Coordinates of C-alpha atoms in Angstrom, one line a residue:
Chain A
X1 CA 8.4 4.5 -19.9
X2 CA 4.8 3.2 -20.6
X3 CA 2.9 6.1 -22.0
X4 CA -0.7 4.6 -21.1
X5 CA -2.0 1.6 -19.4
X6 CA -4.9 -0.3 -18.2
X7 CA -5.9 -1.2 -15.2
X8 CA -8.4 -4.2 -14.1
X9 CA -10.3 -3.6 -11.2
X10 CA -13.8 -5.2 -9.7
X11 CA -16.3 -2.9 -7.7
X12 CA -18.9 -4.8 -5.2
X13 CA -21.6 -2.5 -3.4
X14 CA -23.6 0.6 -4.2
X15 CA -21.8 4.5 -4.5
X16 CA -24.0 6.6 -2.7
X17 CA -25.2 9.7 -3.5
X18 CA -22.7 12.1 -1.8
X19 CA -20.1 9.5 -2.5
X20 CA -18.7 9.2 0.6
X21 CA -18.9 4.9 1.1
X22 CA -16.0 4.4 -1.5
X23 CA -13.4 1.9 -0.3
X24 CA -10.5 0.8 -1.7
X25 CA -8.9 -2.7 -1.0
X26 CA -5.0 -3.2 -1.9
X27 CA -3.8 -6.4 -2.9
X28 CA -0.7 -8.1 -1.7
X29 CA 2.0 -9.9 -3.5
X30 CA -0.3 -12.1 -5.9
X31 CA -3.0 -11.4 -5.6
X32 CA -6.0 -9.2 -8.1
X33 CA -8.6 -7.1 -8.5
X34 CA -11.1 -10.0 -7.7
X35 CA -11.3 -9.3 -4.0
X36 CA -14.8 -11.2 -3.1
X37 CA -17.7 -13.3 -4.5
X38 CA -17.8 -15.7 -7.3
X39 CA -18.5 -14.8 -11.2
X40 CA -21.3 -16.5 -12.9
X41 CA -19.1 -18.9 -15.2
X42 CA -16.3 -20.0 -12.1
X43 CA -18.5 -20.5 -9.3
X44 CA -15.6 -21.9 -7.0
X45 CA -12.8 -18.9 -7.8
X46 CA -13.8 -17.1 -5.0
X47 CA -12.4 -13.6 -4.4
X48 CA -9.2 -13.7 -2.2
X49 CA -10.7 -12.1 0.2
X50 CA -14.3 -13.2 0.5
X51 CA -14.3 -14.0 4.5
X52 CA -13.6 -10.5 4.8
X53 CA -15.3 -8.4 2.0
X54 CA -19.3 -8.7 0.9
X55 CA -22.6 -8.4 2.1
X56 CA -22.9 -8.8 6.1
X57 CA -19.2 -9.5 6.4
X58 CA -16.6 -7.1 7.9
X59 CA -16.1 -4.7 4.9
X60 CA -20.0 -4.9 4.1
X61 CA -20.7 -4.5 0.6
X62 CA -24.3 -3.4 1.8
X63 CA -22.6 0.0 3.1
X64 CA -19.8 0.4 1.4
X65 CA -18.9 0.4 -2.4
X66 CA -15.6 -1.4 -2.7
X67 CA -13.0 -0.8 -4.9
X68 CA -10.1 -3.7 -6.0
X69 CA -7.7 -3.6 -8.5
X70 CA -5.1 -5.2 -9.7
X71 CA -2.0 -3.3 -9.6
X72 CA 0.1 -2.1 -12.3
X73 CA 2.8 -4.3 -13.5
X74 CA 0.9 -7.3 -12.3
X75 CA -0.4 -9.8 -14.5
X76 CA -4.3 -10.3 -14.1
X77 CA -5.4 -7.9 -16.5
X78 CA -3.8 -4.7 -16.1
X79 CA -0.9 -3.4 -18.7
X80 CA 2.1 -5.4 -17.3
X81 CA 5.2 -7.9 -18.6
X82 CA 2.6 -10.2 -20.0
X83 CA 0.4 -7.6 -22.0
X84 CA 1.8 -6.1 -25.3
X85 CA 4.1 -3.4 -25.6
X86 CA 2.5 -1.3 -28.6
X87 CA 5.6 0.0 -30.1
X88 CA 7.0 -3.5 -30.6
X89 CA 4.2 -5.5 -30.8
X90 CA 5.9 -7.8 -28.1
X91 CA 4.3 -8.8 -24.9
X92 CA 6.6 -6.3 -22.5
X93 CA 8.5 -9.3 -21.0
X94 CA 11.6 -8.1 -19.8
X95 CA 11.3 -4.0 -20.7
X96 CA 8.6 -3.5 -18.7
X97 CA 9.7 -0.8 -16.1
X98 CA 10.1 -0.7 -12.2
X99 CA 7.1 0.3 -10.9
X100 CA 6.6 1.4 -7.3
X101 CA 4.4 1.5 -4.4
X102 CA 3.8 4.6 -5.0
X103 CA 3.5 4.5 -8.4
X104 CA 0.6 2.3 -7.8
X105 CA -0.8 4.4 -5.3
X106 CA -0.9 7.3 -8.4
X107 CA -2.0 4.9 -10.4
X108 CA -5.2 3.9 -8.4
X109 CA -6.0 7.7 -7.4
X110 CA -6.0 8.6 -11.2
X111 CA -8.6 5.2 -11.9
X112 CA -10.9 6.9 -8.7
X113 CA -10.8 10.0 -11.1
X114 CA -12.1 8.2 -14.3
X115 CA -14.6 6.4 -11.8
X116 CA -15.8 9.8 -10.1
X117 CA -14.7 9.0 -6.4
X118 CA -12.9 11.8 -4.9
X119 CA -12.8 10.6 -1.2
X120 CA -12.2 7.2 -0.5
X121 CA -13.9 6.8 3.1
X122 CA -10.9 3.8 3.7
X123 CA -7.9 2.4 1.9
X124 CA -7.4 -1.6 3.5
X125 CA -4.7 -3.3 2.6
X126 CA -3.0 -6.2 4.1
X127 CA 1.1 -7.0 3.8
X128 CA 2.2 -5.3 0.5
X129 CA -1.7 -3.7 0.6
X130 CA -0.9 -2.5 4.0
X131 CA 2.3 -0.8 2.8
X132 CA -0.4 0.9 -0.1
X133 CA -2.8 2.3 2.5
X134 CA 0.1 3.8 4.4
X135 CA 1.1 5.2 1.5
X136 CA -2.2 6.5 0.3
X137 CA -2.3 8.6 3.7
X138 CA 0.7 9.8 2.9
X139 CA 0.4 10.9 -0.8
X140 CA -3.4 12.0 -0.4
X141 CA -4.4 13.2 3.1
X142 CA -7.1 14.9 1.2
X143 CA -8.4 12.3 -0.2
X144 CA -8.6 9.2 2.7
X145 CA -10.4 9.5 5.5
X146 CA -9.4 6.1 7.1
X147 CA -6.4 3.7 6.2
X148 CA -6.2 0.1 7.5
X149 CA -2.7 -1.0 7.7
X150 CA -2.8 -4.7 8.4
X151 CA 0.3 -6.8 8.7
X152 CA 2.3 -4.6 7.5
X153 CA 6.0 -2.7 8.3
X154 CA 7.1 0.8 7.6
X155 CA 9.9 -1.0 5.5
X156 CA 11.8 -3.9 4.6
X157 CA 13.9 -5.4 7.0
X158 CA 17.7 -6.9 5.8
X159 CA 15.8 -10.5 6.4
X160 CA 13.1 -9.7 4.1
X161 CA 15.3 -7.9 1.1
X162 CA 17.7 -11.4 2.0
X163 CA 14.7 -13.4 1.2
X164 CA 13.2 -11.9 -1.7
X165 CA 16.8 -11.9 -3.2
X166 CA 17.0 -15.4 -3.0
X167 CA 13.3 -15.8 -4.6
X168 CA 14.8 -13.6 -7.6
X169 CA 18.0 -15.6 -8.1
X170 CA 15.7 -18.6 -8.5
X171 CA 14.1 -17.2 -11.3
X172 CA 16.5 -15.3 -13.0
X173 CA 18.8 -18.6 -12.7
X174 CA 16.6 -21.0 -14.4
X175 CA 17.7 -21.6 -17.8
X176 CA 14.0 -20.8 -19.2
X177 CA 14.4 -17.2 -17.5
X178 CA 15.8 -16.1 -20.8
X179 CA 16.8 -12.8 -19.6
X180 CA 12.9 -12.2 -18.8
X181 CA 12.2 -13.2 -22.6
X182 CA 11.0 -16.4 -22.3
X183 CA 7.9 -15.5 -23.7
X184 CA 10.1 -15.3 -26.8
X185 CA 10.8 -18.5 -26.4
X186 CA 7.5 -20.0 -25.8
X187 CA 8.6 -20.9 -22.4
X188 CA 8.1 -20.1 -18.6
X189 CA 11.1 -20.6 -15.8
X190 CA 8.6 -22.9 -13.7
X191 CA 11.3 -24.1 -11.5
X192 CA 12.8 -21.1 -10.5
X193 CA 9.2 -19.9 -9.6
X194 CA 8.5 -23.0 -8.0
X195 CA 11.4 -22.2 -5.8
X196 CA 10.8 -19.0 -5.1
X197 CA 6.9 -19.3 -4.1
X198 CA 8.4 -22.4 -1.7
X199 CA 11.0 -19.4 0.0
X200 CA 7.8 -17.0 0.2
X201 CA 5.3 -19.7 1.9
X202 CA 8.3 -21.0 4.6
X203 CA 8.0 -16.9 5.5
X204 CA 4.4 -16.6 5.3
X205 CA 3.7 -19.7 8.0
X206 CA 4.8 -19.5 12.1
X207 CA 7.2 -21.5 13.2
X208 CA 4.4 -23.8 14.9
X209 CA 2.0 -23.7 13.0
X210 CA 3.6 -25.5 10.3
X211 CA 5.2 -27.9 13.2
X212 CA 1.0 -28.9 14.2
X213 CA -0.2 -28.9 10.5
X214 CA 3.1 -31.3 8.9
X215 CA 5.8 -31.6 12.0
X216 CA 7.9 -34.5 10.9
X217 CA 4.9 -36.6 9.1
X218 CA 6.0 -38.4 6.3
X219 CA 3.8 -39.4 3.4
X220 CA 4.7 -43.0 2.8
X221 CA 7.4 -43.8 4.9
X222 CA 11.3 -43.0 4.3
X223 CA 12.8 -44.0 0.8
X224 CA 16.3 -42.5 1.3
X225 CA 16.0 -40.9 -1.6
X226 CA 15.5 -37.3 -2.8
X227 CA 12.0 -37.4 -3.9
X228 CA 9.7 -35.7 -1.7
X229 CA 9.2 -37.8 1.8
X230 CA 8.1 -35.3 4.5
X231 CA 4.6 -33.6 4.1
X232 CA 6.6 -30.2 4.6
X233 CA 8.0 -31.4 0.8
X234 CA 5.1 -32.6 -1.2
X235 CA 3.3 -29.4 0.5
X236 CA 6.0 -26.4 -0.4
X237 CA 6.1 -28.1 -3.8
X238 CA 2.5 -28.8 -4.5
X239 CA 2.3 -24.4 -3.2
X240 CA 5.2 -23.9 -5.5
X241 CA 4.1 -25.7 -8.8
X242 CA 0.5 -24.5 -8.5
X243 CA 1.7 -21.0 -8.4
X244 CA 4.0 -21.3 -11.2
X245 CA 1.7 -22.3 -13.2
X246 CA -0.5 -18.6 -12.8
X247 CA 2.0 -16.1 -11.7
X248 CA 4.4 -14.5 -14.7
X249 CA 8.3 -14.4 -13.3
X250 CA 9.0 -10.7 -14.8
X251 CA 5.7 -9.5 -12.5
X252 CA 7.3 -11.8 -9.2
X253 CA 10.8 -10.1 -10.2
X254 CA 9.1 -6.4 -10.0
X255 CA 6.7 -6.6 -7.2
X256 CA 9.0 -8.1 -5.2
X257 CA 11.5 -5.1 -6.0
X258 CA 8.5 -2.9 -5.5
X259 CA 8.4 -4.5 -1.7
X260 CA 11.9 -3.5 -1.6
X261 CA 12.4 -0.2 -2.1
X262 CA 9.0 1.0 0.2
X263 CA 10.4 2.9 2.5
X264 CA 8.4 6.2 3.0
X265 CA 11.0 7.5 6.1
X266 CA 13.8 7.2 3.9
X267 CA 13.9 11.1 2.2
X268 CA 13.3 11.9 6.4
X269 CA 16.4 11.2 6.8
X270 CA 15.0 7.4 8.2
X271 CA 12.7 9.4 11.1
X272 CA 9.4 8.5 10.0
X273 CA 7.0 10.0 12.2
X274 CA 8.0 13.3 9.2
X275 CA 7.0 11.3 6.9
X276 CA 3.8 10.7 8.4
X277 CA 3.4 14.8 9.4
X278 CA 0.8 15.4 6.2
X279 CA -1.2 12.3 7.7
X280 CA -4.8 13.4 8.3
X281 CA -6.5 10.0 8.0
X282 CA -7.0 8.1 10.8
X283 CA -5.1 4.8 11.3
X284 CA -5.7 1.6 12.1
X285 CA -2.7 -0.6 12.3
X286 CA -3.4 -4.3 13.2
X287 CA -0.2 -7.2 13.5
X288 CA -0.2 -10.8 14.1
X289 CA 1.5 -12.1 17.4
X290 CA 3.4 -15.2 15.5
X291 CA 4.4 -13.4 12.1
X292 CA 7.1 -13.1 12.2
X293 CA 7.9 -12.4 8.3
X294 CA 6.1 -8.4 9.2
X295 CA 6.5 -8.5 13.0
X296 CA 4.1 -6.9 15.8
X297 CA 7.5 -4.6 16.2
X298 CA 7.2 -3.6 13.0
X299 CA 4.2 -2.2 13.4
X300 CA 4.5 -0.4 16.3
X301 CA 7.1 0.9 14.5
X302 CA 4.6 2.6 12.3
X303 CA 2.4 3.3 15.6
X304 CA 5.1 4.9 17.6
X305 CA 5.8 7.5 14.3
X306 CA 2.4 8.1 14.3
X307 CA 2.0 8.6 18.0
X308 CA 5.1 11.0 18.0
X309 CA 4.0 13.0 14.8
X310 CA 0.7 13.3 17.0
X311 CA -1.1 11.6 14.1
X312 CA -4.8 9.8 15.0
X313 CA -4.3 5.7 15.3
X314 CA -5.6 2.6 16.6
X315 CA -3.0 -0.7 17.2
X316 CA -4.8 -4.5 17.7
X317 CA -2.3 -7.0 18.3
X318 CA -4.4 -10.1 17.3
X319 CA -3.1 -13.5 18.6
X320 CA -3.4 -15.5 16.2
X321 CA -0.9 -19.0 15.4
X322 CA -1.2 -18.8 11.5
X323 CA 1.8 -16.6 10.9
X324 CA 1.7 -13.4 8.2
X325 CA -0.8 -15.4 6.6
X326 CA -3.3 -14.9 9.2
X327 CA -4.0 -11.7 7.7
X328 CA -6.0 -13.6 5.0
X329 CA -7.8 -15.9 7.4
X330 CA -10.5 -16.1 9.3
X331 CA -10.1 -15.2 12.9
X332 CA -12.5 -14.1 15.4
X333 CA -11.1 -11.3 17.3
X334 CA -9.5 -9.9 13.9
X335 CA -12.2 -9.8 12.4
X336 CA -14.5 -8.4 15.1
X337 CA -11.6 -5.8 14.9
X338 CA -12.5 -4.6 11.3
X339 CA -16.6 -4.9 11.7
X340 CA -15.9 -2.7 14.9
X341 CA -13.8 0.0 13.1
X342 CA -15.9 0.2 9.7
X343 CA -19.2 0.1 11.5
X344 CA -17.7 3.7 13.2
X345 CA -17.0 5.1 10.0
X346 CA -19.3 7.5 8.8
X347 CA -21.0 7.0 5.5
X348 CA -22.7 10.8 4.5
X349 CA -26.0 11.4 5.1
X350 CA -27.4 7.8 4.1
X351 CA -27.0 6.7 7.8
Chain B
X1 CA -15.8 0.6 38.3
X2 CA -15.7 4.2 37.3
X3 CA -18.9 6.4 38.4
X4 CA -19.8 9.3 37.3
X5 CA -18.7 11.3 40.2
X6 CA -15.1 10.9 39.3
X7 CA -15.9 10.9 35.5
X8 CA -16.7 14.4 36.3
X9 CA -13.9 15.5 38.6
X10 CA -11.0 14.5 36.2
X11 CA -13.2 16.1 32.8
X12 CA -13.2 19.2 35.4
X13 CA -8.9 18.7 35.6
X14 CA -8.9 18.2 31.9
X15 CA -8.3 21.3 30.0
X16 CA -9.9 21.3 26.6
X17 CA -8.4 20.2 23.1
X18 CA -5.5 19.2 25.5
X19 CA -3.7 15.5 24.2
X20 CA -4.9 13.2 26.8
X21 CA -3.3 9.2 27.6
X22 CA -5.7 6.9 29.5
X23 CA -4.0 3.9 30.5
X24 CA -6.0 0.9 30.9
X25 CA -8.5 2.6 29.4
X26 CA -11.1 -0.2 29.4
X27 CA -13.9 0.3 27.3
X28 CA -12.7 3.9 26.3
X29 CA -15.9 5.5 28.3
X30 CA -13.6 8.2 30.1
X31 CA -11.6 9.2 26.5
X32 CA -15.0 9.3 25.1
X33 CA -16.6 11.4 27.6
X34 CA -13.6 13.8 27.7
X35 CA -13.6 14.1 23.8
X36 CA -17.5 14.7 24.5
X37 CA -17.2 17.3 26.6
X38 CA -13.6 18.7 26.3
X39 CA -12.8 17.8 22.6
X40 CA -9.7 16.2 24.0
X41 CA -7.3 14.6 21.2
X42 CA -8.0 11.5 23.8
X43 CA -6.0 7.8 23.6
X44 CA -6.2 4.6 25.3
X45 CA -3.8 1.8 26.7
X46 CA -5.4 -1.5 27.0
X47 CA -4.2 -5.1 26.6
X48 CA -7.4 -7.2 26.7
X49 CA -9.0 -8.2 23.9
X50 CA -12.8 -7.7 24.6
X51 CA -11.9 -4.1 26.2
X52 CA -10.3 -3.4 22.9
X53 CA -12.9 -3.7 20.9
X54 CA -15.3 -2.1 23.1
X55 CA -13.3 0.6 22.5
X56 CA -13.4 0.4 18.7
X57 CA -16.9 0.0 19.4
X58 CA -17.1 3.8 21.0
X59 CA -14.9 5.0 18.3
X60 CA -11.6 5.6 21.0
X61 CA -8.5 5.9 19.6
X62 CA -6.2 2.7 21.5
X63 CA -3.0 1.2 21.5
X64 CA -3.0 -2.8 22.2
X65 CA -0.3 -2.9 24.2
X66 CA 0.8 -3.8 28.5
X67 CA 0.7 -0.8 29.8
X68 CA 4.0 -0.4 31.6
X69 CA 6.2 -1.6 27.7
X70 CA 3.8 0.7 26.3
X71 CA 4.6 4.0 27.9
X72 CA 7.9 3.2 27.2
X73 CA 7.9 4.1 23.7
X74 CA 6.4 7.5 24.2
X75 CA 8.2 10.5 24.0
X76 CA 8.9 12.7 26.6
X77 CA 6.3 15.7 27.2
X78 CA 4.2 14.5 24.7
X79 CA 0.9 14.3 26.4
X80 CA -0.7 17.0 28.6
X81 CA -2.4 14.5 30.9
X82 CA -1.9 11.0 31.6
X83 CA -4.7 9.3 33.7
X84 CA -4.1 6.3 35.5
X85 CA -7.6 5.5 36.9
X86 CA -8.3 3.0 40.0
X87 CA -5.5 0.8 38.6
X88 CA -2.2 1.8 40.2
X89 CA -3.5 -0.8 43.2
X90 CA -3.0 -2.9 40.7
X91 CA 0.3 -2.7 39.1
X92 CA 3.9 -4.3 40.1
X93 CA 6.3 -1.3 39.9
X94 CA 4.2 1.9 41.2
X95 CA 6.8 3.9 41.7
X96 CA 8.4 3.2 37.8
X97 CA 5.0 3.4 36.2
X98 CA 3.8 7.1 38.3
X99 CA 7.3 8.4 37.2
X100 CA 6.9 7.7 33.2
X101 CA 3.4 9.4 33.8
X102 CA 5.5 12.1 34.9
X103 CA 7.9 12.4 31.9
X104 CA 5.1 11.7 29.1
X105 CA 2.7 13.7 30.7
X106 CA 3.3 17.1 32.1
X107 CA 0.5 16.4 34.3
X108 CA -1.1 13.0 36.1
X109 CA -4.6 11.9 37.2
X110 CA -4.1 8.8 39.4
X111 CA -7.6 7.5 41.0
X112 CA -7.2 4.5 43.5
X113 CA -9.6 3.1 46.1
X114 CA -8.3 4.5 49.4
X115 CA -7.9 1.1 51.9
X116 CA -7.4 3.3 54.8
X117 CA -11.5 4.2 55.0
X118 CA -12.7 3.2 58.1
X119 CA -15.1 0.4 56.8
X120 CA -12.4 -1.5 55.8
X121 CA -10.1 -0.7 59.2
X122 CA -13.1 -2.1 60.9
X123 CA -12.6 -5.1 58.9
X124 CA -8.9 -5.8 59.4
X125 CA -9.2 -4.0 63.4
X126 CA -12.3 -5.7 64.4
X127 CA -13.0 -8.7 62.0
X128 CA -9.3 -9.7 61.2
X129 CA -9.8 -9.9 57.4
X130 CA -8.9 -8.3 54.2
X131 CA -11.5 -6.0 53.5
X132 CA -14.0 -6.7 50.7
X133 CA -16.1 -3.3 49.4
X134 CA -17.8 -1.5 46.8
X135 CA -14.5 0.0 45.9
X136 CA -12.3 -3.1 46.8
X137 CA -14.7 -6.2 45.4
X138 CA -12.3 -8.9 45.5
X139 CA -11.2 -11.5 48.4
X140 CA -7.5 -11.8 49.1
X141 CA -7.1 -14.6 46.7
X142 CA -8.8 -13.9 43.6
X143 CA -7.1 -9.8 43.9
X144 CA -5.4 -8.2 41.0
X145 CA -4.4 -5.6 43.7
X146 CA -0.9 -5.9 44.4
X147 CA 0.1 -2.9 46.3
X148 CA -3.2 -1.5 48.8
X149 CA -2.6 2.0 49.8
X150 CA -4.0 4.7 51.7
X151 CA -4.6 8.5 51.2
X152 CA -1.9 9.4 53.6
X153 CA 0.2 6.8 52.0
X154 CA -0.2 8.5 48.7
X155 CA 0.8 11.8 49.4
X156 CA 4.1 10.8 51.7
X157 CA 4.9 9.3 48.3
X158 CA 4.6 12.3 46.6
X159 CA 6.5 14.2 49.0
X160 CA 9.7 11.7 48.9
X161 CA 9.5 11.6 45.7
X162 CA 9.5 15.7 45.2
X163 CA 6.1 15.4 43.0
X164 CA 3.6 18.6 43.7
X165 CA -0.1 17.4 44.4
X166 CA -1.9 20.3 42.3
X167 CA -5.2 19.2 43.4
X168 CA -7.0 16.3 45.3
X169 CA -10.6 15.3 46.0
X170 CA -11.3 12.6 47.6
X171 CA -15.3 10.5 47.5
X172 CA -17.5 8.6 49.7
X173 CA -20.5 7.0 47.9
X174 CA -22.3 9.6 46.3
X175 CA -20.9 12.9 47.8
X176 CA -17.3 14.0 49.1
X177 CA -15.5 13.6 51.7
X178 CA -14.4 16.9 53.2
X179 CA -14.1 16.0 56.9
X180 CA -11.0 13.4 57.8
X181 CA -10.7 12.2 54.1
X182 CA -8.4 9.4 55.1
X183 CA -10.9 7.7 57.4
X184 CA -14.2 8.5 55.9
X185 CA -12.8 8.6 51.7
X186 CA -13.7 5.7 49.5
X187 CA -11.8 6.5 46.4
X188 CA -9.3 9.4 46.3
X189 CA -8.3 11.3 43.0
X190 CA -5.2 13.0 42.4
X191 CA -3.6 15.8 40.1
X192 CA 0.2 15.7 40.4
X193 CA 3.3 16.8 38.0
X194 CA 7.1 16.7 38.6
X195 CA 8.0 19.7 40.3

């Protein structure tokens, strides 16, 4: 159990005076509290979501006061398997706990606490975020007035758990895994989260998309050998091996166990449209028409429970070729989406 | 396409705070007017893009989906009014589409431009061509209008298929028509439920 922790988190935009323009942005698998703009001394790390959050863009920092944060567990800066565990002394590693979605729901209502925002005017979150802002209008009808659920689904499908399974196996396989101790060891399992970052990116492109960016190209020609020789290679590895060199394993083993267990129907006896009874907030759920790792049935899974538990909500089916990762991209009509739906939002009395 | 005229008719038919389906909604005026004026918990079905964000734009609640896989996945009795609005002309299987109306709904508003007013018999009697009007603006080859009805036709449809008419007005231009609504009617607007 941890019996404190820190949490990093990055604010862009004014609070106004009632405080009613607080937004909160959830991240997704690897992402951090570092949601837009540049700092001073890395002028090219730009936020990983800068299309979509700062001044004049769709979440516009000049009317609202965004809120990121890096979730608990993770390893950007809040307590998590890489910080230290005071009673040992150790970096956590290994003994870290399973944290939840929810948990980091609590978690991120308790840091709006220390930071005096009682109402968030919207909670957006995209893939694992998405899961986040349904669950904030879950856990704190009170407290949300609007929750953007973008490429998301109500839970994991048997495909999905299959897939993160396999990213876990890679890890906890590789002979530098060390039980989750490598840290011990002055070591990291690079290959196994090489591996698993290649299994995550084949799910996070459409089927066609990565046929028109690589199709069968080859980089120099055929070798017959087992180094790589299609662009599809040298590209999943280049993705892989970049990521392994940021990402900590024991945070990739948790949040993808966090992604597994979300499943807010499942003390409703599975029917969640109960689950979503409480739900005050109004909802906007936007899918992708080629992802197919969070489907457009998945969420009108979520819409239907709504619709049945007679619950406000707004559904955009955006066609768009990039796959799930078109939530992070730049695309007209999505975008014009989110513009349209914030600009509706009321901000107090300072418009 | 919609005037105010029937605007007003179907906010009359609408009670208030009642949970109220538009399908293809288009820009979302109608649910905004009725939320306006009856504080109607109001949605919209609409599959085009730029209709979609219009109504995001007027701050309508709406579903992106076609409209006849859409009402599929509602449940039964869970509207009080489901308005079809001058599009029924328009869509493939009427008779399917009016019946899931009638089991979402436990009431429907259906609108349609009535092709038996006498402007455009003239123009099939006397001309010996597809009518083209204020309330039928297309030619014969650029149509979405699959299925071109009249007010009689309407209500024999009803009647076969055992739905009550609970009220009817019918338009022309500006005012009503009261005397041989079939001939001299422009666009006709119905209240009907399942029996």
């Amino acid at each position: 159990m941890l019996r404190d922790y820190d949490l990093a988190f990055e604010t862009y935009g004014t609070l106004n005076a009632d405080k009613s323009n607080a937004v909160l942005v959830c991240h997704a698998l690897n992402a951090s509290h570092h949601v837009a703009a540049v700092y001073e001394d890395q002028p090219d790390e730009h936020g990983w979501w800068d299309n979509m959050v700062g001044s004049g863009k769709p979440v516009d920092t000049d009317r609202f006061f965004v809120i990121g944060v890096n979730n608990l567990g993770s390893c950007f800066g809040s307590t998590g398997p890489t910080t230290m565990n005071p009673e040992t002394g150790k970096r956590w590693g290994a003994d870290f706990p399973l944290v939840t979605v929810e948990d980091w729901v609590d978690s991120q209502a308790r840091l709006l606490d220390q930071l005096g925002v009682t109402t968030l005017a919207a909670v957006i979150g995209g893939s694992l975020g998405g899961m986040q802002a349904m669950s904030w209008a879950i856990r704190y009808p009170q407290r949300i007035r609007h929750a953007l659920v973008i490429a998301a689904a109500p839970n994991l499908s048997a495909q999905n758990i299959a897939f993160n399974e396999v990213a876990r196996q890679a890890i906890m396989s590789d002979s530098a895994f060390h039980n989750g101790a490598f840290a011990d060891y002055n070591t990291v399992p690079k290959d196994g989260l090489t591996v698993a970052r290649m299994i995550g990116h084949i799910t996070y492109i459409s089927d066609d998309q990565m046929e028109s960016k690589f199709g069968r190209g080859l980089r120099e020609g055929l070798k017959f050998s087992f180094a790589p020789e299609f662009q599809i290679e040298s590209y999943l590895r280049y993705q892989g091996e970049k990521f392994s060199e940021y990402y900590d394993a024991n945070t990739y083993l948790r949040v993808t166990k966090a992604l597994d267990y979300f499943d807010p129907a499942r003390q409703f006896e599975g029917d969640l449209s109960r689950a979503f009874a409480g739900i005050t907030a109004r909802m906007l759920v936007i899918s992708f028409t080629t992802d197919w790792r969070f489907s457009p049935a998945r969420s009108r899974e979520i819409v239907k429970a709504l619709l049945d538990a007679d619950r406000d909500v707004t559904y955009a089916e955006v066609n768009a070729p990039h796959g799930h990762d078109a939530f992070l991209l730049d695309d007209r009509q999505y975008h014009a989406i989110v513009r349209g739906y914030l600009r509706g939002i009321s901000t107090g009395a300072a418009t | 396409m919609i005037t105010r005229a029937d605007f007003d008719i179907i906010t009359q038919w609408v009670p208030p705070k009642s949970r109220v389906l538009d399908l293809g909604c288009g820009d979302g005026s109608l649910i905004r007017y009725l939320t306006d004026e009856k504080q109607v918990r109001g949605y919209g079905i609409e599959n085009d893009d730029q209709s979609l964000l219009k109504c995001i734009g007027n701050r309508v609640s709406v579903i992106q989906t076609n409209l006849e896989a859409g009402m599929k996945e509602i449940a039964d009795h869970s509207f009080d009014v489901v308005i079809l609005s001058q599009t029924l002309q328009a869509i493939k299987h009427t008779e399917a589409v009016v019946a899931d109306m009638l089991r979402v709904g436990r009431e429907a508003i259906v609108t349609f431009p009535n092709f038996g007013y006498w402007k455009h018999r003239l123009q099939i009697g006397l001309a010996g061509k597809m009518p083209v009007s204020d309330d039928l603006p297309y030619q014969w080859y650029d149509t979405p209008n699959v299925h071109l009805f009249t007010i009689n036709d309407f209500e024999s449809f009803c009647r076969n298929r055992g739905y009550r008419i609970n009220n009817r007005r019918v338009l022309a231009g500006n005012g009503e028509a009261t005397f041989l609504p079939n001939l001299t009617g422009t666009l006709a607007l119905y209240k009907i439920s399942a029996q």
